[in-house]
C-alpha angles and dihedrals in degrees: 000000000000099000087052091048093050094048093044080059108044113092103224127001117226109204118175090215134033087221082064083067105044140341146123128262085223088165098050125023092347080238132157120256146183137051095289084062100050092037103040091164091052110137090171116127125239139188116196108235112185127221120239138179139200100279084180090058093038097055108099121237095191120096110239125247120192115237126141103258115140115198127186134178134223136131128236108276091042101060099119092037083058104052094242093142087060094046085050085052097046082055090051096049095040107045086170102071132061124241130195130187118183131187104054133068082191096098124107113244087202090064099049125098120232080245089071139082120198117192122188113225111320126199110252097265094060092051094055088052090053090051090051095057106056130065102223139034124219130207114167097158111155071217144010118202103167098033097191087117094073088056107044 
C-alpha cells in the first residue's frame, strides 16, 4: 500500500532499467515483475536512466593469470536473489578452488568453507582489485535488475 501510494504520488519515476517497470522472470517462476505489475493502475510518468559506470576505471592493467579463483558480488538483503547459497555449495563441492563474495557481512562464518573469502562492502578500488584477482566471475541471480555488475 505505501510503495503504490508513493508512487501514485511521485511526479515522474526514474528506473534505471525498463525491466524495473515491468517484465517476466521467464528463467526462473515465470512470474511478473516490476512496478507496473504491482501497481496496474499506476498513471505515474517515467523516463528510463540508465545506469553507467566508469569503463576506463573498470578496465583492468594487470596481466591475467589463470588460477582458479570465483568471485561474486551481492549486499546483504539480496543473498538468496543472488545466488550466494549456490556459490557456498560450489565451494563445498569444489575444496580446490578459492571463492570470494563480496558486499555482505550477513553471512554465517560458520557456514563458510575454508575455501571461501567474505568481504563486507568494499570501496570500489578494492573491488577492482578483487576482481582482478580472480579468473572467473559468477553471477547466479534468480534477477538482475541493475545489471552494472556484468560490466565492471
Amino acid at each position: 500500500w505505501f510503495l503504490n501510494a508513493s508512487f501514485r504520488g511521485a511526479t515522474r519515476l526514474l528506473p534505471v532499467s525498463r525491466t524495473l517497470l515491468t517484465f517476466t522472470n521467464r528463467y526462473y517462476d515465470q512470474s511478473e515483475q516490476g512496478v507496473l505489475h504491482h501497481c496496474p493502475r499506476l498513471s505515474t510518468p517515467y523516463t528510463v536512466i540508465p545506469n553507467t559506470f566508469d569503463v576506463d576505471f573498470w578496465k583492468s592493467e594487470k596481466q591475467r593469470v589463470l588460477n582458479t579463483t570465483f568471485i561474486t558480488v551481492c549486499t546483504s538483503s539480496n543473498l538468496a536473489l543472488k545466488g550466494v547459497d549456490l556459490m557456498i555449495d560450489c565451494a563445498r563441492w569444489f575444496p580446490e578452488f578459492k571463492f570470494i563474495v563480496v558486499g555482505t557481512s550477513s553471512i554465517d562464518k560458520s557456514a563458510v568453507p575454508a575455501n571461501m573469502e567474505v568481504y563486507p562492502y568494499v570501496k570500489r578500488e578494492e573491488l577492482k582489485a578483487l576482481y582482478e584477482s580472480a579468473a572467473f566471475y559468477v553471477q547466479f541471480s534468480i534477477s538482475e535488475g541493475f545489471t552494472c555488475a556484468l560490466g565492471e
